[in-house]
Amino acid sequence: ELKVEQNPLFLSMQEGKNYTIYCNYSTTSDRLYWYRQDPGKSLESLFVLLSNGAVKQEGRLMASLDTKARLSTLHITAAVHDLSATYFCAVDMGGGADGLTFGKGTHLIIQP
Amino acid sequence: NAGVTQTPKFQVLKTGQSMTLQCAQDMNHNSMYWYRQDPGMGLRLIYYSASEGTTDKGEVPNGYNVSRLNKREFSLRLESAAPSQTSVYFCASKRVLNTEAFFGQGTRLTVV
């Protein structure tokens, strides 16, 4: 059974600081996705990582994938309040099944 | 483009009642999915449809049925609602493997 673990699950940080969210998964996969969810809203796709060593950046967010370590990171640089949200990583189920297995999410609060 | 549209947005059911959640996408995507989101649990896959005419069980299919009516529409039916089915339900679609899934706005269902 595929397991996806994120940590931390809750993070409160100050504006201007840097931090990293970690996503570990339990099976071989070279496809990992990051999503953002604002309270009461839908999920918005942030990054699609499709190979070992993939790195993608958008504004103050950068995501990377290490398939050998089964680890993805989402790095936040010089955080701003607008980045407050819940961030999910998700991995393709594989094994003939379609769909994603999600981590439990990281609830990020950025305080002025 | 509307993307993925779900109806209704909110619903309250009594235990034992039935209802159908509707989902339609206008992006000509092949695959469609139903997830449920519970506090602190991330999203869990209920059913998916990899193409028109096919459906498969996901991680938590018990108590649900689905119909892929055509390429655009994928409905989720609760035949006899139970309080354990109180959740936020998301429909999603994607074009092919290795691409991100797009999510609807969600249906907040309460079973009393």
PDB file of N, CA, C and O in Angstrom, chain A residues 1 30-31 33 35 37 40-45 47-48 50 88 92-93 96-105, chain B residues 31 33 35 37 40-45 48-50 58-59 90 94 97-106 108:
ATOM      1  N   GLU A   1       0.851  -1.199   0.000  1.00  0.00           N
ATOM      2  CA  GLU A   1       0.000   0.000   0.000  1.00  0.00           C
ATOM      3  C   GLU A   1       0.886   1.249   0.000  1.00  0.00           C
ATOM      4  O   GLU A   1       1.799   1.374   0.803  1.00  0.00           O
ATOM      5  N   ASP A  30       8.127   8.030 -10.083  1.00  0.00           N
ATOM      6  CA  ASP A  30       8.838   9.211 -10.563  1.00  0.00           C
ATOM      7  C   ASP A  30       7.862  10.306 -10.960  1.00  0.00           C
ATOM      8  O   ASP A  30       8.162  11.126 -11.814  1.00  0.00           O
ATOM      9  N   ARG A  31       6.675  10.276 -10.341  1.00  0.00           N
ATOM     10  CA  ARG A  31       5.680  11.310 -10.626  1.00  0.00           C
ATOM     11  C   ARG A  31       5.115  11.818  -9.308  1.00  0.00           C
ATOM     12  O   ARG A  31       4.481  11.075  -8.558  1.00  0.00           O
ATOM     13  N   TYR A  33       3.252  15.405  -7.345  1.00  0.00           N
ATOM     14  CA  TYR A  33       2.517  16.631  -7.589  1.00  0.00           C
ATOM     15  C   TYR A  33       2.370  17.402  -6.279  1.00  0.00           C
ATOM     16  O   TYR A  33       2.193  16.812  -5.215  1.00  0.00           O
ATOM     17  N   TYR A  35       0.041  20.525  -4.559  1.00  0.00           N
ATOM     18  CA  TYR A  35      -1.173  21.312  -4.677  1.00  0.00           C
ATOM     19  C   TYR A  35      -1.271  22.278  -3.505  1.00  0.00           C
ATOM     20  O   TYR A  35      -0.761  22.009  -2.417  1.00  0.00           O
ATOM     21  N   GLN A  37      -4.253  24.495  -1.263  1.00  0.00           N
ATOM     22  CA  GLN A  37      -5.667  24.645  -0.979  1.00  0.00           C
ATOM     23  C   GLN A  37      -5.866  25.775   0.018  1.00  0.00           C
ATOM     24  O   GLN A  37      -5.319  25.750   1.117  1.00  0.00           O
ATOM     25  N   GLY A  40     -11.737  26.377   2.544  1.00  0.00           N
ATOM     26  CA  GLY A  40     -13.048  26.307   1.902  1.00  0.00           C
ATOM     27  C   GLY A  40     -13.003  26.298   0.388  1.00  0.00           C
ATOM     28  O   GLY A  40     -14.047  26.405  -0.262  1.00  0.00           O
ATOM     29  N   LYS A  41     -11.813  26.164  -0.178  1.00  0.00           N
ATOM     30  CA  LYS A  41     -11.663  26.239  -1.636  1.00  0.00           C
ATOM     31  C   LYS A  41     -11.213  24.912  -2.219  1.00  0.00           C
ATOM     32  O   LYS A  41     -10.985  23.933  -1.501  1.00  0.00           O
ATOM     33  N   SER A  42     -11.057  24.918  -3.526  1.00  0.00           N
ATOM     34  CA  SER A  42     -10.609  23.730  -4.237  1.00  0.00           C
ATOM     35  C   SER A  42      -9.085  23.618  -4.180  1.00  0.00           C
ATOM     36  O   SER A  42      -8.421  24.420  -3.532  1.00  0.00           O
ATOM     37  N   LEU A  43      -8.557  22.623  -4.844  1.00  0.00           N
ATOM     38  CA  LEU A  43      -7.106  22.426  -4.917  1.00  0.00           C
ATOM     39  C   LEU A  43      -6.583  23.029  -6.200  1.00  0.00           C
ATOM     40  O   LEU A  43      -7.152  22.832  -7.281  1.00  0.00           O
ATOM     41  N   GLU A  44      -5.463  23.711  -6.073  1.00  0.00           N
ATOM     42  CA  GLU A  44      -4.811  24.353  -7.211  1.00  0.00           C
ATOM     43  C   GLU A  44      -3.466  23.677  -7.438  1.00  0.00           C
ATOM     44  O   GLU A  44      -2.673  23.524  -6.508  1.00  0.00           O
ATOM     45  N   SER A  45      -3.209  23.270  -8.655  1.00  0.00           N
ATOM     46  CA  SER A  45      -1.944  22.626  -8.973  1.00  0.00           C
ATOM     47  C   SER A  45      -0.806  23.637  -8.916  1.00  0.00           C
ATOM     48  O   SER A  45      -0.893  24.731  -9.472  1.00  0.00           O
ATOM     49  N   PHE A  47       2.944  22.304  -8.813  1.00  0.00           N
ATOM     50  CA  PHE A  47       4.073  21.729  -9.526  1.00  0.00           C
ATOM     51  C   PHE A  47       3.780  20.285  -9.922  1.00  0.00           C
ATOM     52  O   PHE A  47       3.135  19.555  -9.185  1.00  0.00           O
ATOM     53  N   VAL A  48       4.337  19.915 -11.071  1.00  0.00           N
ATOM     54  CA  VAL A  48       4.327  18.534 -11.526  1.00  0.00           C
ATOM     55  C   VAL A  48       5.784  18.122 -11.691  1.00  0.00           C
ATOM     56  O   VAL A  48       6.511  18.731 -12.476  1.00  0.00           O
ATOM     57  N   LEU A  50       8.302  15.064 -12.669  1.00  0.00           N
ATOM     58  CA  LEU A  50       8.156  13.823 -13.435  1.00  0.00           C
ATOM     59  C   LEU A  50       9.422  12.988 -13.543  1.00  0.00           C
ATOM     60  O   LEU A  50       9.422  11.974 -14.236  1.00  0.00           O
ATOM     61  N   PHE A  88      -0.459  20.240  -0.211  1.00  0.00           N
ATOM     62  CA  PHE A  88      -0.510  18.780  -0.301  1.00  0.00           C
ATOM     63  C   PHE A  88       0.490  18.284  -1.337  1.00  0.00           C
ATOM     64  O   PHE A  88       0.611  18.875  -2.417  1.00  0.00           O
ATOM     65  N   ASP A  92       1.263   9.403  -7.886  1.00  0.00           N
ATOM     66  CA  ASP A  92       0.462   8.480  -8.680  1.00  0.00           C
ATOM     67  C   ASP A  92       0.429   7.121  -8.009  1.00  0.00           C
ATOM     68  O   ASP A  92       1.468   6.613  -7.577  1.00  0.00           O
ATOM     69  N   MET A  93      -0.751   6.519  -7.982  1.00  0.00           N
ATOM     70  CA  MET A  93      -0.905   5.239  -7.296  1.00  0.00           C
ATOM     71  C   MET A  93      -0.092   4.137  -7.958  1.00  0.00           C
ATOM     72  O   MET A  93       0.458   3.269  -7.295  1.00  0.00           O
ATOM     73  N   GLY A  96      -1.128  -0.232 -11.925  1.00  0.00           N
ATOM     74  CA  GLY A  96      -2.314  -0.410 -12.754  1.00  0.00           C
ATOM     75  C   GLY A  96      -3.488   0.436 -12.339  1.00  0.00           C
ATOM     76  O   GLY A  96      -4.498   0.512 -13.053  1.00  0.00           O
ATOM     77  N   ALA A  97      -3.395   1.065 -11.180  1.00  0.00           N
ATOM     78  CA  ALA A  97      -4.492   1.907 -10.710  1.00  0.00           C
ATOM     79  C   ALA A  97      -4.236   3.351 -11.095  1.00  0.00           C
ATOM     80  O   ALA A  97      -3.094   3.814 -11.058  1.00  0.00           O
ATOM     81  N   ASP A  98      -5.276   4.037 -11.466  1.00  0.00           N
ATOM     82  CA  ASP A  98      -5.179   5.460 -11.763  1.00  0.00           C
ATOM     83  C   ASP A  98      -5.488   6.221 -10.483  1.00  0.00           C
ATOM     84  O   ASP A  98      -5.995   5.668  -9.532  1.00  0.00           O
ATOM     85  N   GLY A  99      -5.208   7.498 -10.452  1.00  0.00           N
ATOM     86  CA  GLY A  99      -5.519   8.296  -9.281  1.00  0.00           C
ATOM     87  C   GLY A  99      -4.291   8.620  -8.453  1.00  0.00           C
ATOM     88  O   GLY A  99      -3.198   8.091  -8.679  1.00  0.00           O
ATOM     89  N   LEU A 100      -4.481   9.505  -7.486  1.00  0.00           N
ATOM     90  CA  LEU A 100      -3.404   9.992  -6.646  1.00  0.00           C
ATOM     91  C   LEU A 100      -3.594   9.554  -5.205  1.00  0.00           C
ATOM     92  O   LEU A 100      -4.721   9.466  -4.719  1.00  0.00           O
ATOM     93  N   THR A 101      -2.475   9.307  -4.535  1.00  0.00           N
ATOM     94  CA  THR A 101      -2.475   9.150  -3.079  1.00  0.00           C
ATOM     95  C   THR A 101      -1.898  10.430  -2.503  1.00  0.00           C
ATOM     96  O   THR A 101      -0.780  10.823  -2.866  1.00  0.00           O
ATOM     97  N   PHE A 102      -2.657  11.062  -1.617  1.00  0.00           N
ATOM     98  CA  PHE A 102      -2.275  12.347  -1.055  1.00  0.00           C
ATOM     99  C   PHE A 102      -1.655  12.190   0.323  1.00  0.00           C
ATOM    100  O   PHE A 102      -2.011  11.293   1.091  1.00  0.00           O
ATOM    101  N   GLY A 103      -0.732  13.103   0.640  1.00  0.00           N
ATOM    102  CA  GLY A 103      -0.347  13.283   2.023  1.00  0.00           C
ATOM    103  C   GLY A 103      -1.459  13.989   2.782  1.00  0.00           C
ATOM    104  O   GLY A 103      -2.447  14.438   2.187  1.00  0.00           O
ATOM    105  N   LYS A 104      -1.287  14.101   4.094  1.00  0.00           N
ATOM    106  CA  LYS A 104      -2.339  14.699   4.912  1.00  0.00           C
ATOM    107  C   LYS A 104      -2.358  16.219   4.833  1.00  0.00           C
ATOM    108  O   LYS A 104      -3.284  16.855   5.336  1.00  0.00           O
ATOM    109  N   GLY A 105      -1.352  16.795   4.218  1.00  0.00           N
ATOM    110  CA  GLY A 105      -1.329  18.235   4.055  1.00  0.00           C
ATOM    111  C   GLY A 105      -0.527  18.937   5.141  1.00  0.00           C
ATOM    112  O   GLY A 105      -0.450  18.470   6.280  1.00  0.00           O
TER     113      GLY A 105
ATOM    114  N   SER B  31      -9.564  10.984 -18.095  1.00  0.00           N
ATOM    115  CA  SER B  31      -9.717  10.397 -16.759  1.00  0.00           C
ATOM    116  C   SER B  31     -10.486  11.326 -15.839  1.00  0.00           C
ATOM    117  O   SER B  31     -10.277  12.540 -15.841  1.00  0.00           O
ATOM    118  N   TYR B  33     -12.237  11.487 -11.617  1.00  0.00           N
ATOM    119  CA  TYR B  33     -12.042  10.936 -10.277  1.00  0.00           C
ATOM    120  C   TYR B  33     -13.037  11.541  -9.296  1.00  0.00           C
ATOM    121  O   TYR B  33     -13.453  12.692  -9.453  1.00  0.00           O
ATOM    122  N   TYR B  35     -12.953  12.111  -5.108  1.00  0.00           N
ATOM    123  CA  TYR B  35     -12.208  12.047  -3.843  1.00  0.00           C
ATOM    124  C   TYR B  35     -13.111  12.560  -2.726  1.00  0.00           C
ATOM    125  O   TYR B  35     -13.995  13.368  -2.959  1.00  0.00           O
ATOM    126  N   GLN B  37     -12.608  14.434   1.170  1.00  0.00           N
ATOM    127  CA  GLN B  37     -11.641  15.075   2.042  1.00  0.00           C
ATOM    128  C   GLN B  37     -12.234  15.207   3.429  1.00  0.00           C
ATOM    129  O   GLN B  37     -13.293  15.815   3.608  1.00  0.00           O
ATOM    130  N   GLY B  40      -7.836  16.571   8.488  1.00  0.00           N
ATOM    131  CA  GLY B  40      -6.611  15.892   8.886  1.00  0.00           C
ATOM    132  C   GLY B  40      -6.297  14.619   8.109  1.00  0.00           C
ATOM    133  O   GLY B  40      -5.387  13.876   8.476  1.00  0.00           O
ATOM    134  N   MET B  41      -7.064  14.349   7.025  1.00  0.00           N
ATOM    135  CA  MET B  41      -6.889  13.064   6.303  1.00  0.00           C
ATOM    136  C   MET B  41      -6.385  13.232   4.892  1.00  0.00           C
ATOM    137  O   MET B  41      -6.187  12.256   4.184  1.00  0.00           O
ATOM    138  N   GLY B  42      -6.187  14.426   4.450  1.00  0.00           N
ATOM    139  CA  GLY B  42      -5.856  14.589   3.039  1.00  0.00           C
ATOM    140  C   GLY B  42      -7.055  14.214   2.184  1.00  0.00           C
ATOM    141  O   GLY B  42      -8.202  14.229   2.640  1.00  0.00           O
ATOM    142  N   LEU B  43      -6.820  13.856   0.944  1.00  0.00           N
ATOM    143  CA  LEU B  43      -7.882  13.412   0.051  1.00  0.00           C
ATOM    144  C   LEU B  43      -7.724  11.919  -0.186  1.00  0.00           C
ATOM    145  O   LEU B  43      -6.606  11.426  -0.340  1.00  0.00           O
ATOM    146  N   ARG B  44      -8.836  11.218  -0.244  1.00  0.00           N
ATOM    147  CA  ARG B  44      -8.812   9.782  -0.506  1.00  0.00           C
ATOM    148  C   ARG B  44      -9.688   9.472  -1.709  1.00  0.00           C
ATOM    149  O   ARG B  44     -10.803   9.987  -1.827  1.00  0.00           O
ATOM    150  N   LEU B  45      -9.172   8.610  -2.570  1.00  0.00           N
ATOM    151  CA  LEU B  45      -9.844   8.293  -3.823  1.00  0.00           C
ATOM    152  C   LEU B  45     -10.993   7.323  -3.578  1.00  0.00           C
ATOM    153  O   LEU B  45     -10.811   6.266  -2.971  1.00  0.00           O
ATOM    154  N   TYR B  48     -12.618   5.962  -9.735  1.00  0.00           N
ATOM    155  CA  TYR B  48     -12.088   6.683 -10.866  1.00  0.00           C
ATOM    156  C   TYR B  48     -12.577   6.046 -12.163  1.00  0.00           C
ATOM    157  O   TYR B  48     -13.052   4.902 -12.177  1.00  0.00           O
ATOM    158  N   SER B  49     -12.432   6.826 -13.226  1.00  0.00           N
ATOM    159  CA  SER B  49     -12.789   6.356 -14.560  1.00  0.00           C
ATOM    160  C   SER B  49     -11.677   6.771 -15.503  1.00  0.00           C
ATOM    161  O   SER B  49     -11.471   7.955 -15.745  1.00  0.00           O
ATOM    162  N   ALA B  50     -10.938   5.790 -16.000  1.00  0.00           N
ATOM    163  CA  ALA B  50      -9.786   6.092 -16.858  1.00  0.00           C
ATOM    164  C   ALA B  50     -10.214   6.463 -18.269  1.00  0.00           C
ATOM    165  O   ALA B  50      -9.440   7.074 -19.009  1.00  0.00           O
ATOM    166  N   GLY B  58     -11.474   2.920  -5.964  1.00  0.00           N
ATOM    167  CA  GLY B  58     -10.288   3.512  -5.388  1.00  0.00           C
ATOM    168  C   GLY B  58     -10.054   2.978  -3.992  1.00  0.00           C
ATOM    169  O   GLY B  58     -10.339   1.811  -3.700  1.00  0.00           O
ATOM    170  N   GLU B  59      -9.593   3.832  -3.135  1.00  0.00           N
ATOM    171  CA  GLU B  59      -9.208   3.438  -1.775  1.00  0.00           C
ATOM    172  C   GLU B  59     -10.397   3.218  -0.851  1.00  0.00           C
ATOM    173  O   GLU B  59     -10.389   2.332   0.010  1.00  0.00           O
ATOM    174  N   PHE B  90     -14.713  15.988  -3.794  1.00  0.00           N
ATOM    175  CA  PHE B  90     -14.107  16.667  -4.932  1.00  0.00           C
ATOM    176  C   PHE B  90     -14.105  15.745  -6.142  1.00  0.00           C
ATOM    177  O   PHE B  90     -13.697  14.585  -6.054  1.00  0.00           O
ATOM    178  N   LYS B  94      -8.208  14.647 -15.532  1.00  0.00           N
ATOM    179  CA  LYS B  94      -6.932  14.952 -16.155  1.00  0.00           C
ATOM    180  C   LYS B  94      -6.895  14.327 -17.534  1.00  0.00           C
ATOM    181  O   LYS B  94      -7.609  13.361 -17.823  1.00  0.00           O
ATOM    182  N   LEU B  97      -1.860  10.410 -18.260  1.00  0.00           N
ATOM    183  CA  LEU B  97      -0.880  10.206 -17.206  1.00  0.00           C
ATOM    184  C   LEU B  97       0.203  11.275 -17.321  1.00  0.00           C
ATOM    185  O   LEU B  97       0.438  11.826 -18.405  1.00  0.00           O
ATOM    186  N   ASN B  98       0.851  11.557 -16.209  1.00  0.00           N
ATOM    187  CA  ASN B  98       1.956  12.521 -16.169  1.00  0.00           C
ATOM    188  C   ASN B  98       1.508  13.965 -16.290  1.00  0.00           C
ATOM    189  O   ASN B  98       2.332  14.849 -16.516  1.00  0.00           O
ATOM    190  N   THR B  99       0.219  14.198 -16.182  1.00  0.00           N
ATOM    191  CA  THR B  99      -0.267  15.580 -16.151  1.00  0.00           C
ATOM    192  C   THR B  99      -1.013  15.809 -14.851  1.00  0.00           C
ATOM    193  O   THR B  99      -1.452  14.864 -14.203  1.00  0.00           O
ATOM    194  N   GLU B 100      -1.151  17.080 -14.504  1.00  0.00           N
ATOM    195  CA  GLU B 100      -1.823  17.345 -13.241  1.00  0.00           C
ATOM    196  C   GLU B 100      -3.324  17.165 -13.375  1.00  0.00           C
ATOM    197  O   GLU B 100      -3.900  17.293 -14.457  1.00  0.00           O
ATOM    198  N   ALA B 101      -3.963  16.848 -12.251  1.00  0.00           N
ATOM    199  CA  ALA B 101      -5.409  16.761 -12.202  1.00  0.00           C
ATOM    200  C   ALA B 101      -5.979  18.134 -11.867  1.00  0.00           C
ATOM    201  O   ALA B 101      -5.379  18.901 -11.108  1.00  0.00           O
ATOM    202  N   PHE B 102      -7.139  18.426 -12.445  1.00  0.00           N
ATOM    203  CA  PHE B 102      -7.850  19.669 -12.156  1.00  0.00           C
ATOM    204  C   PHE B 102      -9.074  19.325 -11.312  1.00  0.00           C
ATOM    205  O   PHE B 102      -9.801  18.387 -11.631  1.00  0.00           O
ATOM    206  N   PHE B 103      -9.281  20.118 -10.282  1.00  0.00           N
ATOM    207  CA  PHE B 103     -10.329  19.815  -9.314  1.00  0.00           C
ATOM    208  C   PHE B 103     -11.513  20.768  -9.426  1.00  0.00           C
ATOM    209  O   PHE B 103     -11.346  21.955  -9.751  1.00  0.00           O
ATOM    210  N   GLY B 104     -12.701  20.222  -9.147  1.00  0.00           N
ATOM    211  CA  GLY B 104     -13.880  21.046  -9.007  1.00  0.00           C
ATOM    212  C   GLY B 104     -13.881  21.785  -7.685  1.00  0.00           C
ATOM    213  O   GLY B 104     -12.967  21.629  -6.874  1.00  0.00           O
ATOM    214  N   GLN B 105     -14.931  22.570  -7.456  1.00  0.00           N
ATOM    215  CA  GLN B 105     -15.004  23.409  -6.266  1.00  0.00           C
ATOM    216  C   GLN B 105     -15.435  22.657  -5.023  1.00  0.00           C
ATOM    217  O   GLN B 105     -15.382  23.190  -3.926  1.00  0.00           O
ATOM    218  N   GLY B 106     -15.876  21.428  -5.188  1.00  0.00           N
ATOM    219  CA  GLY B 106     -16.227  20.624  -4.028  1.00  0.00           C
ATOM    220  C   GLY B 106     -17.704  20.672  -3.690  1.00  0.00           C
ATOM    221  O   GLY B 106     -18.401  21.650  -3.987  1.00  0.00           O
ATOM    222  N   ARG B 108     -19.951  20.071  -0.245  1.00  0.00           N
ATOM    223  CA  ARG B 108     -19.913  19.855   1.207  1.00  0.00           C
ATOM    224  C   ARG B 108     -21.181  19.122   1.609  1.00  0.00           C
ATOM    225  O   ARG B 108     -22.275  19.687   1.534  1.00  0.00           O
TER     226      ARG B 108
END
